[in-house]
PDB file of C-alpha atoms in Angstrom:
ATOM      1  CA  MET W   1     -43.112  29.186  22.881  1.00  0.00           C
ATOM      2  CA  SER W   2     -41.522  25.908  24.008  1.00  0.00           C
ATOM      3  CA  THR W   3     -40.130  23.364  21.585  1.00  0.00           C
ATOM      4  CA  ARG W   4     -41.461  19.812  21.801  1.00  0.00           C
ATOM      5  CA  VAL W   5     -39.167  17.026  20.604  1.00  0.00           C
ATOM      6  CA  GLU W   6     -40.933  13.695  20.357  1.00  0.00           C
ATOM      7  CA  GLY W   7     -40.148  10.120  19.340  1.00  0.00           C
ATOM      8  CA  ALA W   8     -36.709   8.609  18.889  1.00  0.00           C
ATOM      9  CA  LEU W   9     -35.053  12.005  18.422  1.00  0.00           C
ATOM     10  CA  GLY W  10     -36.438  13.217  21.719  1.00  0.00           C
ATOM     11  CA  ALA W  11     -35.322  10.037  23.453  1.00  0.00           C
ATOM     12  CA  LEU W  12     -31.790  10.332  22.087  1.00  0.00           C
ATOM     13  CA  TYR W  13     -31.410  14.082  22.548  1.00  0.00           C
ATOM     14  CA  PRO W  14     -33.638  15.232  25.414  1.00  0.00           C
ATOM     15  CA  PHE W  15     -31.683  18.494  25.711  1.00  0.00           C
ATOM     16  CA  LEU W  16     -33.249  19.645  22.411  1.00  0.00           C
ATOM     17  CA  ASP W  17     -36.598  19.899  24.174  1.00  0.00           C
ATOM     18  CA  ASP W  18     -36.738  23.239  25.985  1.00  0.00           C
ATOM     19  CA  ARG W  19     -39.826  22.417  28.013  1.00  0.00           C
ATOM     20  CA  PRO W  20     -39.272  22.241  31.785  1.00  0.00           C
ATOM     21  CA  ALA W  21     -37.820  18.842  32.681  1.00  0.00           C
ATOM     22  CA  ASP W  22     -36.670  16.915  35.715  1.00  0.00           C
ATOM     23  CA  LEU W  23     -32.891  17.018  35.273  1.00  0.00           C
ATOM     24  CA  ASP W  24     -32.295  14.219  37.775  1.00  0.00           C
ATOM     25  CA  ALA W  25     -34.737  12.004  35.895  1.00  0.00           C
ATOM     26  CA  VAL W  26     -33.024  12.753  32.576  1.00  0.00           C
ATOM     27  CA  LEU W  27     -29.577  11.970  34.011  1.00  0.00           C
ATOM     28  CA  ALA W  28     -30.886   8.772  35.584  1.00  0.00           C
ATOM     29  CA  ALA W  29     -32.364   7.696  32.248  1.00  0.00           C
ATOM     30  CA  VAL W  30     -29.060   8.402  30.479  1.00  0.00           C
ATOM     31  CA  ALA W  31     -27.148   6.401  33.100  1.00  0.00           C
ATOM     32  CA  THR W  32     -29.552   3.473  32.773  1.00  0.00           C
ATOM     33  CA  SER W  33     -29.320   3.538  28.984  1.00  0.00           C
ATOM     34  CA  THR W  34     -25.507   3.626  29.095  1.00  0.00           C
ATOM     35  CA  ALA W  35     -25.372   0.680  31.506  1.00  0.00           C
ATOM     36  CA  GLU W  36     -27.754  -1.324  29.331  1.00  0.00           C
ATOM     37  CA  LYS W  37     -25.682  -0.683  26.207  1.00  0.00           C
ATOM     38  CA  ALA W  38     -22.459  -1.652  28.005  1.00  0.00           C
ATOM     39  CA  ALA W  39     -24.035  -4.886  29.235  1.00  0.00           C
ATOM     40  CA  GLU W  40     -25.317  -5.611  25.737  1.00  0.00           C
ATOM     41  CA  ILE W  41     -21.900  -5.312  24.082  1.00  0.00           C
ATOM     42  CA  VAL W  42     -20.222  -7.409  26.805  1.00  0.00           C
ATOM     43  CA  THR W  43     -22.790 -10.171  26.313  1.00  0.00           C
ATOM     44  CA  LEU W  44     -22.439  -9.973  22.536  1.00  0.00           C
ATOM     45  CA  ARG W  45     -18.641 -10.140  22.667  1.00  0.00           C
ATOM     46  CA  ARG W  46     -18.746 -13.153  24.987  1.00  0.00           C
ATOM     47  CA  SER W  47     -21.115 -14.954  22.630  1.00  0.00           C
ATOM     48  CA  LEU W  48     -18.526 -14.652  19.852  1.00  0.00           C
ATOM     49  CA  VAL W  49     -16.148 -16.961  21.722  1.00  0.00           C
ATOM     50  CA  ALA W  50     -18.411 -19.985  21.327  1.00  0.00           C
ATOM     51  CA  GLU W  51     -19.522 -18.967  17.839  1.00  0.00           C
ATOM     52  CA  HIS W  52     -16.164 -18.120  16.282  1.00  0.00           C
ATOM     53  CA  GLY W  53     -13.433 -19.411  18.609  1.00  0.00           C
ATOM     54  CA  GLN W  54     -12.195 -22.333  16.512  1.00  0.00           C
ATOM     55  CA  ARG W  55     -12.826 -20.475  13.261  1.00  0.00           C
ATOM     56  CA  LEU W  56     -10.597 -17.646  14.444  1.00  0.00           C
ATOM     57  CA  VAL W  57      -7.848 -20.138  15.280  1.00  0.00           C
ATOM     58  CA  ASP W  58      -8.148 -21.753  11.848  1.00  0.00           C
ATOM     59  CA  CYS W  59      -8.111 -18.366  10.142  1.00  0.00           C
ATOM     60  CA  ALA W  60      -5.107 -17.186  12.172  1.00  0.00           C
ATOM     61  CA  LEU W  61      -3.136 -20.289  11.210  1.00  0.00           C
ATOM     62  CA  ARG W  62      -3.874 -19.639   7.553  1.00  0.00           C
ATOM     63  CA  CYS W  63      -2.930 -15.956   7.898  1.00  0.00           C
ATOM     64  CA  ALA W  64       0.325 -16.902   9.623  1.00  0.00           C
ATOM     65  CA  ALA W  65       1.158 -19.272   6.766  1.00  0.00           C
ATOM     66  CA  ALA W  66       0.428 -16.509   4.259  1.00  0.00           C
ATOM     67  CA  PHE W  67       2.649 -14.000   6.055  1.00  0.00           C
ATOM     68  CA  THR W  68       5.436 -16.575   6.406  1.00  0.00           C
ATOM     69  CA  ALA W  69       5.322 -17.087   2.647  1.00  0.00           C
ATOM     70  CA  GLY W  70       5.692 -13.346   2.074  1.00  0.00           C
ATOM     71  CA  GLY W  71       2.025 -12.395   1.781  1.00  0.00           C
ATOM     72  CA  THR W  72       0.459  -8.982   2.387  1.00  0.00           C
ATOM     73  CA  LEU W  73      -2.870  -8.210   4.035  1.00  0.00           C
ATOM     74  CA  PHE W  74      -5.299  -5.827   2.294  1.00  0.00           C
ATOM     75  CA  ALA W  75      -8.258  -4.442   4.283  1.00  0.00           C
ATOM     76  CA  PHE W  76     -11.246  -2.497   2.972  1.00  0.00           C
ATOM     77  CA  GLY W  77     -14.756  -1.295   3.853  1.00  0.00           C
ATOM     78  CA  ASN W  78     -17.104   1.703   3.675  1.00  0.00           C
ATOM     79  CA  GLY W  79     -17.932   4.399   6.216  1.00  0.00           C
ATOM     80  CA  GLY W  80     -17.260   3.188   9.741  1.00  0.00           C
ATOM     81  CA  SER W  81     -15.965  -0.037   8.242  1.00  0.00           C
ATOM     82  CA  SER W  82     -13.452   2.047   6.283  1.00  0.00           C
ATOM     83  CA  THR W  83     -12.097   3.342   9.581  1.00  0.00           C
ATOM     84  CA  ASP W  84     -11.996  -0.226  10.889  1.00  0.00           C
ATOM     85  CA  ALA W  85     -10.139  -1.338   7.756  1.00  0.00           C
ATOM     86  CA  GLN W  86      -7.506   1.299   8.424  1.00  0.00           C
ATOM     87  CA  ASP W  87      -7.330   0.099  12.035  1.00  0.00           C
ATOM     88  CA  VAL W  88      -6.819  -3.502  10.861  1.00  0.00           C
ATOM     89  CA  ALA W  89      -3.931  -2.464   8.615  1.00  0.00           C
ATOM     90  CA  GLN W  90      -2.427  -0.270  11.326  1.00  0.00           C
ATOM     91  CA  LEU W  91      -2.667  -3.083  13.887  1.00  0.00           C
ATOM     92  CA  PHE W  92      -0.821  -5.584  11.691  1.00  0.00           C
ATOM     93  CA  LEU W  93       1.715  -3.156  10.235  1.00  0.00           C
ATOM     94  CA  HIS W  94       2.468  -1.091  13.363  1.00  0.00           C
ATOM     95  CA  PRO W  95       1.565  -3.330  16.331  1.00  0.00           C
ATOM     96  CA  PRO W  96       2.204  -2.579  20.001  1.00  0.00           C
ATOM     97  CA  ALA W  97       5.811  -2.831  21.146  1.00  0.00           C
ATOM     98  CA  GLY W  98       7.118  -6.367  21.235  1.00  0.00           C
ATOM     99  CA  ALA W  99       4.826  -7.722  18.521  1.00  0.00           C
ATOM    100  CA  ARG W 100       5.952  -8.626  15.022  1.00  0.00           C
ATOM    101  CA  PRO W 101       5.116  -6.052  12.301  1.00  0.00           C
ATOM    102  CA  LEU W 102       3.405  -7.610   9.300  1.00  0.00           C
ATOM    103  CA  PRO W 103       2.825  -6.185   5.797  1.00  0.00           C
ATOM    104  CA  ALA W 104      -0.673  -4.701   5.633  1.00  0.00           C
ATOM    105  CA  ILE W 105      -2.380  -2.034   3.521  1.00  0.00           C
ATOM    106  CA  SER W 106      -5.742  -0.313   3.854  1.00  0.00           C
ATOM    107  CA  LEU W 107      -7.391   0.154   0.466  1.00  0.00           C
ATOM    108  CA  THR W 108      -9.434   3.073   1.811  1.00  0.00           C
ATOM    109  CA  HIS W 109      -6.622   5.479   2.675  1.00  0.00           C
ATOM    110  CA  ASP W 110      -5.834   6.813  -0.828  1.00  0.00           C
ATOM    111  CA  VAL W 111      -8.514   9.447  -1.411  1.00  0.00           C
ATOM    112  CA  ALA W 112      -7.185  10.439  -4.839  1.00  0.00           C
ATOM    113  CA  LEU W 113      -7.324   6.860  -6.095  1.00  0.00           C
ATOM    114  CA  ILE W 114     -10.776   6.152  -4.656  1.00  0.00           C
ATOM    115  CA  THR W 115     -12.299   9.335  -6.039  1.00  0.00           C
ATOM    116  CA  ALA W 116     -10.671   8.762  -9.433  1.00  0.00           C
ATOM    117  CA  LEU W 117     -12.045   5.228  -9.707  1.00  0.00           C
ATOM    118  CA  SER W 118     -15.460   6.332  -8.435  1.00  0.00           C
ATOM    119  CA  ASN W 119     -15.642   9.184 -10.942  1.00  0.00           C
ATOM    120  CA  ASP W 120     -14.110   7.468 -13.964  1.00  0.00           C
ATOM    121  CA  VAL W 121     -15.308   3.883 -13.570  1.00  0.00           C
ATOM    122  CA  GLY W 122     -17.736   3.391 -10.679  1.00  0.00           C
ATOM    123  CA  PHE W 123     -17.763   3.109  -6.911  1.00  0.00           C
ATOM    124  CA  ASP W 124     -18.460  -0.631  -7.047  1.00  0.00           C
ATOM    125  CA  VAL W 125     -14.915  -1.288  -8.293  1.00  0.00           C
ATOM    126  CA  VAL W 126     -12.860   0.879  -5.921  1.00  0.00           C
ATOM    127  CA  PHE W 127     -11.584  -2.142  -4.016  1.00  0.00           C
ATOM    128  CA  ALA W 128     -11.624  -4.767  -6.768  1.00  0.00           C
ATOM    129  CA  ARG W 129      -9.417  -2.632  -9.024  1.00  0.00           C
ATOM    130  CA  GLN W 130      -6.877  -2.159  -6.234  1.00  0.00           C
ATOM    131  CA  VAL W 131      -6.885  -5.856  -5.392  1.00  0.00           C
ATOM    132  CA  ALA W 132      -6.325  -6.586  -9.085  1.00  0.00           C
ATOM    133  CA  ALA W 133      -3.401  -4.168  -9.189  1.00  0.00           C
ATOM    134  CA  PHE W 134      -1.661  -5.066  -5.933  1.00  0.00           C
ATOM    135  CA  GLY W 135      -2.884  -8.497  -4.860  1.00  0.00           C
ATOM    136  CA  ARG W 136      -1.287 -11.799  -5.690  1.00  0.00           C
ATOM    137  CA  ALA W 137      -1.857 -15.453  -4.843  1.00  0.00           C
ATOM    138  CA  GLY W 138      -1.172 -16.087  -1.172  1.00  0.00           C
ATOM    139  CA  ASP W 139      -2.041 -12.572   0.006  1.00  0.00           C
ATOM    140  CA  ILE W 140      -4.896 -11.878   2.420  1.00  0.00           C
ATOM    141  CA  ALA W 141      -8.051  -9.812   1.770  1.00  0.00           C
ATOM    142  CA  VAL W 142     -10.148  -8.624   4.715  1.00  0.00           C
ATOM    143  CA  GLY W 143     -13.524  -7.126   3.767  1.00  0.00           C
ATOM    144  CA  LEU W 144     -15.620  -5.412   6.425  1.00  0.00           C
ATOM    145  CA  SER W 145     -19.311  -4.629   5.993  1.00  0.00           C
ATOM    146  CA  THR W 146     -21.813  -4.031   8.776  1.00  0.00           C
ATOM    147  CA  SER W 147     -24.671  -5.318   6.610  1.00  0.00           C
ATOM    148  CA  GLY W 148     -22.611  -7.907   4.774  1.00  0.00           C
ATOM    149  CA  GLY W 149     -24.071  -6.570   1.552  1.00  0.00           C
ATOM    150  CA  SER W 150     -21.712  -3.813   0.387  1.00  0.00           C
ATOM    151  CA  ALA W 151     -21.337  -4.338  -3.357  1.00  0.00           C
ATOM    152  CA  ASN W 152     -17.810  -2.947  -3.606  1.00  0.00           C
ATOM    153  CA  VAL W 153     -16.612  -5.040  -0.656  1.00  0.00           C
ATOM    154  CA  LEU W 154     -18.085  -8.193  -2.194  1.00  0.00           C
ATOM    155  CA  ARG W 155     -16.468  -7.392  -5.535  1.00  0.00           C
ATOM    156  CA  GLY W 156     -13.150  -6.845  -3.788  1.00  0.00           C
ATOM    157  CA  LEU W 157     -13.421 -10.238  -2.088  1.00  0.00           C
ATOM    158  CA  ALA W 158     -14.444 -11.886  -5.365  1.00  0.00           C
ATOM    159  CA  GLU W 159     -11.395 -10.417  -7.121  1.00  0.00           C
ATOM    160  CA  ALA W 160      -9.188 -11.616  -4.271  1.00  0.00           C
ATOM    161  CA  ALA W 161     -10.611 -15.139  -4.461  1.00  0.00           C
ATOM    162  CA  GLN W 162     -10.055 -15.216  -8.206  1.00  0.00           C
ATOM    163  CA  ARG W 163      -6.398 -14.362  -7.637  1.00  0.00           C
ATOM    164  CA  GLY W 164      -5.893 -17.110  -5.063  1.00  0.00           C
ATOM    165  CA  MET W 165      -5.840 -14.864  -2.007  1.00  0.00           C
ATOM    166  CA  VAL W 166      -7.104 -15.824   1.448  1.00  0.00           C
ATOM    167  CA  THR W 167     -10.463 -14.065   1.838  1.00  0.00           C
ATOM    168  CA  ILE W 168     -11.873 -12.969   5.206  1.00  0.00           C
ATOM    169  CA  GLY W 169     -15.302 -11.391   5.646  1.00  0.00           C
ATOM    170  CA  ILE W 170     -16.455  -9.567   8.772  1.00  0.00           C
ATOM    171  CA  ALA W 171     -20.170  -8.710   8.844  1.00  0.00           C
ATOM    172  CA  GLY W 172     -23.149  -8.062  11.093  1.00  0.00           C
ATOM    173  CA  TYR W 173     -26.858  -8.909  11.214  1.00  0.00           C
ATOM    174  CA  GLU W 174     -27.058 -12.409   9.671  1.00  0.00           C
ATOM    175  CA  GLY W 175     -24.123 -11.976   7.329  1.00  0.00           C
ATOM    176  CA  GLY W 176     -26.062 -10.593   4.353  1.00  0.00           C
ATOM    177  CA  ARG W 177     -24.699 -11.432   0.919  1.00  0.00           C
ATOM    178  CA  MET W 178     -21.362 -12.403   2.445  1.00  0.00           C
ATOM    179  CA  ALA W 179     -23.061 -15.385   4.066  1.00  0.00           C
ATOM    180  CA  GLU W 180     -24.418 -16.418   0.671  1.00  0.00           C
ATOM    181  CA  SER W 181     -21.131 -15.927  -1.158  1.00  0.00           C
ATOM    182  CA  GLU W 182     -18.788 -18.728  -2.155  1.00  0.00           C
ATOM    183  CA  VAL W 183     -15.758 -16.439  -2.346  1.00  0.00           C
ATOM    184  CA  VAL W 184     -15.319 -15.878   1.412  1.00  0.00           C
ATOM    185  CA  ASP W 185     -12.981 -18.429   2.983  1.00  0.00           C
ATOM    186  CA  HIS W 186     -13.445 -17.273   6.564  1.00  0.00           C
ATOM    187  CA  LEU W 187     -16.645 -15.460   7.571  1.00  0.00           C
ATOM    188  CA  PHE W 188     -17.206 -13.882  10.978  1.00  0.00           C
ATOM    189  CA  VAL W 189     -20.725 -12.577  11.640  1.00  0.00           C
ATOM    190  CA  VAL W 190     -21.719 -10.458  14.635  1.00  0.00           C
ATOM    191  CA  PRO W 191     -25.381 -11.421  15.241  1.00  0.00           C
ATOM    192  CA  SER W 192     -26.879  -8.027  16.035  1.00  0.00           C
ATOM    193  CA  ALA W 193     -29.194  -5.578  14.283  1.00  0.00           C
ATOM    194  CA  SER W 194     -27.513  -2.599  15.960  1.00  0.00           C
ATOM    195  CA  VAL W 195     -24.841  -0.956  13.805  1.00  0.00           C
ATOM    196  CA  HIS W 196     -23.116   0.333  16.942  1.00  0.00           C
ATOM    197  CA  ARG W 197     -22.961  -3.090  18.626  1.00  0.00           C
ATOM    198  CA  VAL W 198     -21.871  -4.758  15.385  1.00  0.00           C
ATOM    199  CA  GLN W 199     -18.928  -2.441  14.825  1.00  0.00           C
ATOM    200  CA  GLU W 200     -17.868  -2.602  18.468  1.00  0.00           C
ATOM    201  CA  ALA W 201     -17.822  -6.406  18.370  1.00  0.00           C
ATOM    202  CA  GLN W 202     -16.117  -6.473  14.968  1.00  0.00           C
ATOM    203  CA  THR W 203     -13.253  -4.567  16.558  1.00  0.00           C
ATOM    204  CA  THR W 204     -12.934  -7.352  19.120  1.00  0.00           C
ATOM    205  CA  LEU W 205     -12.964  -9.992  16.368  1.00  0.00           C
ATOM    206  CA  TYR W 206     -10.102  -8.573  14.340  1.00  0.00           C
ATOM    207  CA  HIS W 207      -8.021  -7.801  17.411  1.00  0.00           C
ATOM    208  CA  VAL W 208      -8.375 -11.421  18.514  1.00  0.00           C
ATOM    209  CA  LEU W 209      -7.490 -12.553  14.980  1.00  0.00           C
ATOM    210  CA  TRP W 210      -4.350 -10.404  15.106  1.00  0.00           C
ATOM    211  CA  GLU W 211      -3.341 -11.813  18.515  1.00  0.00           C
ATOM    212  CA  LEU W 212      -3.886 -15.396  17.356  1.00  0.00           C
ATOM    213  CA  THR W 213      -1.898 -14.725  14.178  1.00  0.00           C
ATOM    214  CA  GLN W 214       0.973 -13.415  16.279  1.00  0.00           C
ATOM    215  CA  GLN W 215       0.803 -16.569  18.414  1.00  0.00           C
ATOM    216  CA  ALA W 216       0.735 -18.770  15.320  1.00  0.00           C
ATOM    217  CA  LEU W 217       3.802 -17.031  13.882  1.00  0.00           C
ATOM    218  CA  ALA W 218       5.609 -17.593  17.176  1.00  0.00           C
ATOM    219  CA  GLY W 219       4.671 -21.277  17.144  1.00  0.00           C
ATOM    220  CA  ASP W 220       2.455 -20.922  20.203  1.00  0.00           C
ATOM    221  CA  LEU W 221      -0.889 -21.767  18.598  1.00  0.00           C
TER     222      LEU W 221
END
């Protein structure tokens, strides 16, 4: 008895369907889909130049001033955005050869601390409590959220704003609650409803921010 896989699952994973299929047609469809996705992310990334170009420059200048004054960058997010937060911290703290290392910490890397706060207090405070403990006026907080609505990310940014830190939000869709918040100094929204495209473009955004910050510190911006 053959297995029929229909709908979105069948479209994504045609190999799960064991009915006879035209292999060449399946491979052609996969190639077409891959090319379309690649073109989509290139177009989306290019659109960010006009949308966020000057804002990124302004943000980089402010970050450079914060680092010059002895500030530290704190990055945080959930899920895939947690991985991106760790990448942000890694990029600033351990940059490619020739670039200036800058103090940066990911608030998602300490599993013991996060699980303790989640269990004893609540998951909504896992970033805010760390910002309260480690952050100080003049530091930088970078909150990443694909939807822009992650409660713990918003609370972390709110705590940072209360302490006089520079707050940076990176979101997707239409910005979600980040776009409505008054605690985000610099907001960068990737206008896409695809989680994959959003996170790919967010990577471009924070890499550009890092490069511009390096230029600003060198007096070239």
